[in-house]
Amino acid sequence: MLRSLVGSEMCIRDSINAEYGGGGVQNMRVLCLHGYAQSGAALRSKSGALRSETKKLGAEYVFLDAPHLLSAQHLQARRVATGRVSTENEPRSLEGDPPRSWYMVEEDGRYQEDSIAASMAAVERCCLESGPFDGVLGFSQGASMAALVAARMIPLKFKFVALFSGFLPRDEALEREVEAASARLREVRSFHCFGRSDEIIPACESGRLAELFGEELAVRFEHGGGHYIPSDKPMRQGFKRFLLEQQAHL
């Protein structure tokens, strides 16, 4: 079943797509945050193998679009800033779906405060209108956003987090905020997946974020690939086991 909600806030579009499973003892609901220059629909497509593996658990995935649309100028400025001339490995949304971002960046590299506030408001609104949720899942920039969401909202809104190719916010103030929340994060069940050959988000950055979470409650899955959500059997089954454990605590 697929549903779409259109918000009336300042952002141009705030849509939510939900994929329902069935047959689980206790359905769990997971809010999913996509990567840079992508969309909720793009993450839904990229996570198909995970969703199929966990369908029988009754897991429900809700995909939220970031509120900030990216123009061609934004994308070109990002290429210049990162030194990437080629667009071959550049993140892409689905055809016809505009690229989006969870935050906008100042010339000095700081995140624009109002853009973070708008994204947090979008998450809060989604929790209010389509919640409650048991966990939050993020990929790449969405994982960075999920870490900030976890730092601010756990345990009030979410009981677990799943971070794919995650990294700490690349804004000093926000980085310190997430690090300062490590005492609370260590009490959160978490799943971390990243690639040792990731050229966009180096494995060391994902590992640094993972270390803020409690070792006893964290599942860490490293693969030999790059910047993507792997679909191989060991990872799928590892994520399924993680969700089964979360289900037992609902």
Phi, psi and omega in degrees: 000136183234131178228156181225131178242137180246121181275166181247020182281186184295328181295150185298316178214137177226089185250152181232128176245131182242132176248123185259138170258202179189164173090358180282157177294316179224109180297139174243152185239131186235124175274130186243131183244123186280174180274177181299139178063022178239203183204171176300320179296324179294317179292323176302318179293317183290336184259017184304318181295320178295317182295320178296319182295327186256008184301318183290347177280351183078023181287134178247125182251126179247121186256117184257133174279136172295149185281349187256118177278142180255130177272171176300326179294319178299315182295320179293319178298323178295318178299316180296315183295326182265354179075019179264110180277319181282148176257010186301315183257017183288139178301144181226143170274178177286154181303130180086352180255117185296143178291144185227167179216151177277344177204157175251154189242136175286168180298331180274005177096347178288149176283140176292123185301320182292332179288322175295317180299320180295320180291319177297322178295322178297319178294315179300317181296320178296318178297322182288315187273330186234002179278189003279163178242151176268326182214168176234134181240139178218150175241129175057241179301327177295328177289323176296317177295320179297324177295320177292319177300316180298318181298327184266332190247343180280137006264014186293320187250327188227147180256340178210163178228150175227117187242121179249122183053047183279165175199156176293148176307137181269046177226124189303316183294316181289325176300315179296323180298316180292317179298323180293340180270009187300329180298320178285321182296330180291347178261006183257136175287134187215151177235129183234125180228128179203161185258137179290341180254017181291118180267352180266309174241099182305146182304328180296327179290318177295321179295323179296319177294317181300327183293343179285345180264153183298130184299323183289334183256002184255143171247126184241121182237113178253136178237167185274000184269201186253226190266082180196168173269110185293152181243011182289160186301314181302318180291316180302313182289327177296318178292323178297316178298321178299314180294324177299320178295321179293322180299324181292341182258003180284000000 
